[in-house]
Amino acid sequence: MAQTLPYLPSYKNVGKLFEKILTAQKPDAFTHAYLRDTIGITGTNDRALISFLRSLGFLDAANRPTAAYDLLKNPTKAKAAIAAGVRTAYAPLFKANEKADELATDALKGLIAQVTGSDKDMVNRIAVTFSAIVKQGDFAEAAKPSKDLETKDEDQSHDKEKNGDKGGLRPEFHYNIQIHLPGNGTEETYLNIFNALRRTFK
């Protein structure tokens, strides 16, 4: 089944977009006015950068910055965040080739044509957009486990050891007991049986 992939009518300001996001104050909503007045990108075609940010997961449906947007404000995490956004927005490409970000131009266009079934013009638009955003990301860094996650795992491991759990197997046994009571037994007989069971598993 053909897939739809994001593209921009103009990709020349992709680098500038992320540079300005890094230094500008985060908006309540990423509007055309904010793009023009604060980010300093004024072209009509560049308005598509806002929907592009949505496709990358940096804005929600109302164009409000998401938690991923916050990472764009951190110079040590921004490039990895961009790479993660690219993997999400262009998931069909990476599903077809997990090294899509490393492909040469002709190979990339062939992959896009394969995934989307688009004509030559659309394939070119997607390819140049993809190449432009890939340059902004750090895919090697994005593939590493999150430090926050590692710290959380270490804390959980420490808590387990503190509580006497060394991380080994924790066998749990469940008993299903069937009792066949004699049909001619007295009440005393039944009580003795149940009392014996109670003492056994006490």
mmCIF file of C-alpha atoms in Angstrom:
data_model
loop_
_atom_site.group_PDB
_atom_site.id
_atom_site.type_symbol
_atom_site.label_atom_id
_atom_site.label_comp_id
_atom_site.label_asym_id
_atom_site.label_seq_id
_atom_site.Cartn_x
_atom_site.Cartn_y
_atom_site.Cartn_z
ATOM 1 C CA MET A 1 0.000 0.000 0.000
ATOM 2 C CA ALA A 2 1.352 3.446 -0.986
ATOM 3 C CA GLN A 3 2.403 5.710 1.884
ATOM 4 C CA THR A 4 2.239 9.502 2.204
ATOM 5 C CA LEU A 5 5.413 11.235 3.348
ATOM 6 C CA PRO A 6 5.840 14.894 4.387
ATOM 7 C CA TYR A 7 7.529 17.376 2.084
ATOM 8 C CA LEU A 8 8.072 21.125 1.903
ATOM 9 C CA PRO A 9 7.483 23.449 -1.051
ATOM 10 C CA SER A 10 10.677 25.221 0.054
ATOM 11 C CA TYR A 11 13.335 23.556 2.211
ATOM 12 C CA LYS A 12 16.042 26.263 2.200
ATOM 13 C CA ASN A 13 15.150 27.539 5.701
ATOM 14 C CA VAL A 14 15.018 24.195 7.517
ATOM 15 C CA GLY A 15 18.395 24.804 9.149
ATOM 16 C CA LYS A 16 17.494 28.349 10.138
ATOM 17 C CA LEU A 17 14.238 27.144 11.659
ATOM 18 C CA PHE A 18 15.944 24.887 14.185
ATOM 19 C CA GLU A 19 18.716 27.393 14.891
ATOM 20 C CA LYS A 20 16.127 30.024 15.823
ATOM 21 C CA ILE A 21 14.013 27.595 17.858
ATOM 22 C CA LEU A 22 17.109 26.862 19.932
ATOM 23 C CA THR A 23 17.546 30.509 20.941
ATOM 24 C CA ALA A 24 14.027 31.979 20.776
ATOM 25 C CA GLN A 25 11.492 31.900 23.603
ATOM 26 C CA LYS A 26 9.089 28.984 23.330
ATOM 27 C CA PRO A 27 5.654 30.187 22.184
ATOM 28 C CA ASP A 28 2.295 29.192 23.589
ATOM 29 C CA ALA A 29 1.385 28.346 19.989
ATOM 30 C CA PHE A 30 3.612 28.253 16.927
ATOM 31 C CA THR A 31 1.685 30.636 14.656
ATOM 32 C CA HIS A 32 2.453 32.228 11.286
ATOM 33 C CA ALA A 33 3.092 35.469 13.178
ATOM 34 C CA TYR A 34 5.600 33.738 15.456
ATOM 35 C CA LEU A 35 7.338 32.180 12.450
ATOM 36 C CA ARG A 36 7.539 35.581 10.776
ATOM 37 C CA ASP A 37 8.268 37.930 13.673
ATOM 38 C CA THR A 38 10.264 35.788 16.107
ATOM 39 C CA ILE A 39 11.881 33.110 13.968
ATOM 40 C CA GLY A 40 12.399 35.581 11.130
ATOM 41 C CA ILE A 41 11.209 33.334 8.290
ATOM 42 C CA THR A 42 8.817 35.359 6.167
ATOM 43 C CA GLY A 43 8.290 33.509 2.872
ATOM 44 C CA THR A 44 4.777 32.369 2.015
ATOM 45 C CA ASN A 45 6.028 28.899 1.107
ATOM 46 C CA ASP A 46 7.779 28.702 4.465
ATOM 47 C CA ARG A 47 4.443 28.604 6.309
ATOM 48 C CA ALA A 48 4.474 24.883 5.577
ATOM 49 C CA LEU A 49 7.288 24.609 8.139
ATOM 50 C CA ILE A 50 4.620 24.712 10.856
ATOM 51 C CA SER A 51 2.779 21.628 9.594
ATOM 52 C CA PHE A 52 6.188 20.041 9.045
ATOM 53 C CA LEU A 53 6.988 20.540 12.738
ATOM 54 C CA ARG A 54 3.675 18.831 13.524
ATOM 55 C CA SER A 55 4.590 15.828 11.395
ATOM 56 C CA LEU A 56 7.896 15.568 13.285
ATOM 57 C CA GLY A 57 6.035 15.551 16.606
ATOM 58 C CA PHE A 58 7.231 18.952 17.853
ATOM 59 C CA LEU A 59 3.782 20.574 17.741
ATOM 60 C CA ASP A 60 0.381 19.153 18.616
ATOM 61 C CA ALA A 61 -2.776 19.464 16.522
ATOM 62 C CA ALA A 62 -3.322 23.011 17.858
ATOM 63 C CA ASN A 63 0.303 23.951 17.043
ATOM 64 C CA ARG A 64 1.252 24.023 20.713
ATOM 65 C CA PRO A 65 4.825 22.890 21.482
ATOM 66 C CA THR A 66 5.060 19.318 22.743
ATOM 67 C CA ALA A 67 7.525 17.793 25.202
ATOM 68 C CA ALA A 68 9.712 16.881 22.215
ATOM 69 C CA TYR A 69 9.843 20.592 21.294
ATOM 70 C CA ASP A 70 11.465 21.284 24.666
ATOM 71 C CA LEU A 71 14.396 19.096 23.625
ATOM 72 C CA LEU A 72 15.001 21.433 20.680
ATOM 73 C CA LYS A 73 15.855 24.102 23.248
ATOM 74 C CA ASN A 74 18.688 21.992 24.659
ATOM 75 C CA PRO A 75 21.788 22.134 22.422
ATOM 76 C CA THR A 76 22.998 18.770 23.746
ATOM 77 C CA LYS A 77 19.735 16.998 22.849
ATOM 78 C CA ALA A 78 18.319 18.941 19.893
ATOM 79 C CA LYS A 79 19.962 16.981 17.085
ATOM 80 C CA ALA A 80 18.996 13.617 18.591
ATOM 81 C CA ALA A 81 15.426 14.899 19.036
ATOM 82 C CA ILE A 82 15.307 15.921 15.379
ATOM 83 C CA ALA A 83 16.555 12.497 14.307
ATOM 84 C CA ALA A 84 13.875 10.829 16.448
ATOM 85 C CA GLY A 85 11.248 13.075 14.861
ATOM 86 C CA VAL A 86 12.468 12.152 11.379
ATOM 87 C CA ARG A 87 12.221 8.451 12.175
ATOM 88 C CA THR A 88 8.614 9.002 13.249
ATOM 89 C CA ALA A 89 7.540 11.221 10.348
ATOM 90 C CA TYR A 90 9.239 9.017 7.757
ATOM 91 C CA ALA A 91 8.571 5.696 9.464
ATOM 92 C CA PRO A 92 7.615 3.910 6.196
ATOM 93 C CA LEU A 93 11.039 4.744 4.738
ATOM 94 C CA PHE A 94 12.881 3.419 7.767
ATOM 95 C CA LYS A 95 10.675 0.340 7.799
ATOM 96 C CA ALA A 96 11.740 -0.373 4.225
ATOM 97 C CA ASN A 97 15.394 0.509 4.932
ATOM 98 C CA GLU A 98 16.577 1.177 8.476
ATOM 99 C CA LYS A 99 19.561 3.104 7.050
ATOM 100 C CA ALA A 100 17.398 5.456 4.979
ATOM 101 C CA ASP A 101 19.186 8.466 6.462
ATOM 102 C CA GLU A 102 22.495 7.231 4.967
ATOM 103 C CA LEU A 103 21.326 6.614 1.403
ATOM 104 C CA ALA A 104 22.787 8.423 -1.593
ATOM 105 C CA THR A 105 20.382 10.604 -3.595
ATOM 106 C CA ASP A 106 19.484 8.085 -6.312
ATOM 107 C CA ALA A 107 19.008 5.246 -3.816
ATOM 108 C CA LEU A 108 16.877 7.508 -1.615
ATOM 109 C CA LYS A 109 14.647 8.513 -4.529
ATOM 110 C CA GLY A 110 14.243 4.880 -5.499
ATOM 111 C CA LEU A 111 13.207 4.002 -1.956
ATOM 112 C CA ILE A 112 10.725 6.883 -1.817
ATOM 113 C CA ALA A 113 9.207 5.879 -5.156
ATOM 114 C CA GLN A 114 8.921 2.303 -3.881
ATOM 115 C CA VAL A 115 7.218 3.327 -0.638
ATOM 116 C CA THR A 116 4.930 6.091 -1.929
ATOM 117 C CA GLY A 117 4.232 5.120 -5.531
ATOM 118 C CA SER A 118 4.457 8.850 -6.353
ATOM 119 C CA ASP A 119 5.439 10.458 -9.652
ATOM 120 C CA LYS A 120 8.928 11.803 -10.312
ATOM 121 C CA ASP A 121 8.142 15.380 -9.268
ATOM 122 C CA MET A 122 6.681 14.365 -5.901
ATOM 123 C CA VAL A 123 9.520 11.906 -5.262
ATOM 124 C CA ASN A 124 12.002 14.744 -5.812
ATOM 125 C CA ARG A 125 10.119 17.036 -3.403
ATOM 126 C CA ILE A 126 10.083 14.405 -0.691
ATOM 127 C CA ALA A 127 13.738 13.506 -1.289
ATOM 128 C CA VAL A 128 15.080 17.076 -0.987
ATOM 129 C CA THR A 129 12.944 17.713 2.102
ATOM 130 C CA PHE A 130 14.108 14.467 3.716
ATOM 131 C CA SER A 131 17.764 15.232 2.916
ATOM 132 C CA ALA A 132 17.438 18.738 4.359
ATOM 133 C CA ILE A 133 16.005 17.574 7.673
ATOM 134 C CA VAL A 134 18.371 14.600 7.951
ATOM 135 C CA LYS A 135 21.292 17.049 7.935
ATOM 136 C CA GLN A 136 19.893 18.634 11.100
ATOM 137 C CA GLY A 137 19.710 15.381 13.064
ATOM 138 C CA ASP A 138 22.160 13.142 14.869
ATOM 139 C CA PHE A 139 20.951 9.623 14.142
ATOM 140 C CA ALA A 140 23.805 7.915 15.973
ATOM 141 C CA GLU A 141 22.981 9.816 19.157
ATOM 142 C CA ALA A 142 19.252 9.179 18.767
ATOM 143 C CA ALA A 143 19.913 5.437 18.682
ATOM 144 C CA LYS A 144 21.546 5.515 22.138
ATOM 145 C CA PRO A 145 19.466 4.774 25.255
ATOM 146 C CA SER A 146 18.190 7.856 27.007
ATOM 147 C CA LYS A 147 20.340 8.897 29.985
ATOM 148 C CA ASP A 148 17.176 9.697 31.881
ATOM 149 C CA LEU A 149 15.964 6.156 31.236
ATOM 150 C CA GLU A 150 19.288 4.673 32.314
ATOM 151 C CA THR A 151 19.192 6.664 35.548
ATOM 152 C CA LYS A 152 15.639 5.512 36.209
ATOM 153 C CA ASP A 153 16.614 1.879 35.613
ATOM 154 C CA GLU A 154 19.591 2.235 37.954
ATOM 155 C CA ASP A 155 17.386 3.734 40.660
ATOM 156 C CA GLN A 156 14.873 0.913 40.303
ATOM 157 C CA SER A 157 17.677 -1.661 40.471
ATOM 158 C CA HIS A 158 19.055 0.016 43.601
ATOM 159 C CA ASP A 159 15.612 -0.007 45.213
ATOM 160 C CA LYS A 160 15.247 -3.713 44.479
ATOM 161 C CA GLU A 161 18.612 -4.505 46.066
ATOM 162 C CA LYS A 162 17.743 -2.320 49.027
ATOM 163 C CA ASN A 163 14.608 -4.357 49.532
ATOM 164 C CA GLY A 164 16.533 -7.608 49.310
ATOM 165 C CA ASP A 165 15.649 -8.338 45.679
ATOM 166 C CA LYS A 166 18.845 -9.260 43.833
ATOM 167 C CA GLY A 167 17.118 -9.490 40.507
ATOM 168 C CA GLY A 168 16.895 -13.272 40.468
ATOM 169 C CA LEU A 169 13.869 -15.396 39.869
ATOM 170 C CA ARG A 170 10.928 -14.850 42.156
ATOM 171 C CA PRO A 171 8.989 -18.108 42.071
ATOM 172 C CA GLU A 172 5.374 -17.891 43.052
ATOM 173 C CA PHE A 173 3.345 -21.038 43.664
ATOM 174 C CA HIS A 174 -0.370 -21.408 43.284
ATOM 175 C CA TYR A 175 -2.174 -24.403 44.703
ATOM 176 C CA ASN A 176 -5.384 -25.899 43.391
ATOM 177 C CA ILE A 177 -6.665 -28.332 45.993
ATOM 178 C CA GLN A 178 -9.472 -30.755 45.344
ATOM 179 C CA ILE A 179 -11.081 -32.465 48.313
ATOM 180 C CA HIS A 180 -13.261 -35.540 47.890
ATOM 181 C CA LEU A 181 -15.426 -35.722 50.966
ATOM 182 C CA PRO A 182 -16.901 -39.030 51.975
ATOM 183 C CA GLY A 183 -20.636 -39.146 51.334
ATOM 184 C CA ASN A 184 -21.341 -40.879 54.627
ATOM 185 C CA GLY A 185 -19.092 -38.656 56.769
ATOM 186 C CA THR A 186 -20.300 -36.847 59.839
ATOM 187 C CA GLU A 187 -19.911 -33.157 60.585
ATOM 188 C CA GLU A 188 -17.019 -34.005 62.891
ATOM 189 C CA THR A 189 -15.282 -35.874 60.047
ATOM 190 C CA TYR A 190 -15.539 -32.835 57.764
ATOM 191 C CA LEU A 191 -14.270 -30.495 60.474
ATOM 192 C CA ASN A 192 -11.262 -32.704 61.115
ATOM 193 C CA ILE A 193 -10.395 -32.710 57.397
ATOM 194 C CA PHE A 194 -10.532 -28.922 57.098
ATOM 195 C CA ASN A 195 -8.651 -28.375 60.346
ATOM 196 C CA ALA A 196 -5.893 -30.692 59.138
ATOM 197 C CA LEU A 197 -5.627 -28.683 55.892
ATOM 198 C CA ARG A 198 -5.520 -25.424 57.803
ATOM 199 C CA ARG A 199 -2.655 -26.663 59.980
ATOM 200 C CA THR A 200 -0.760 -27.947 56.949
ATOM 201 C CA PHE A 201 -0.779 -24.617 55.064
ATOM 202 C CA LYS A 202 -0.645 -22.325 58.045
#
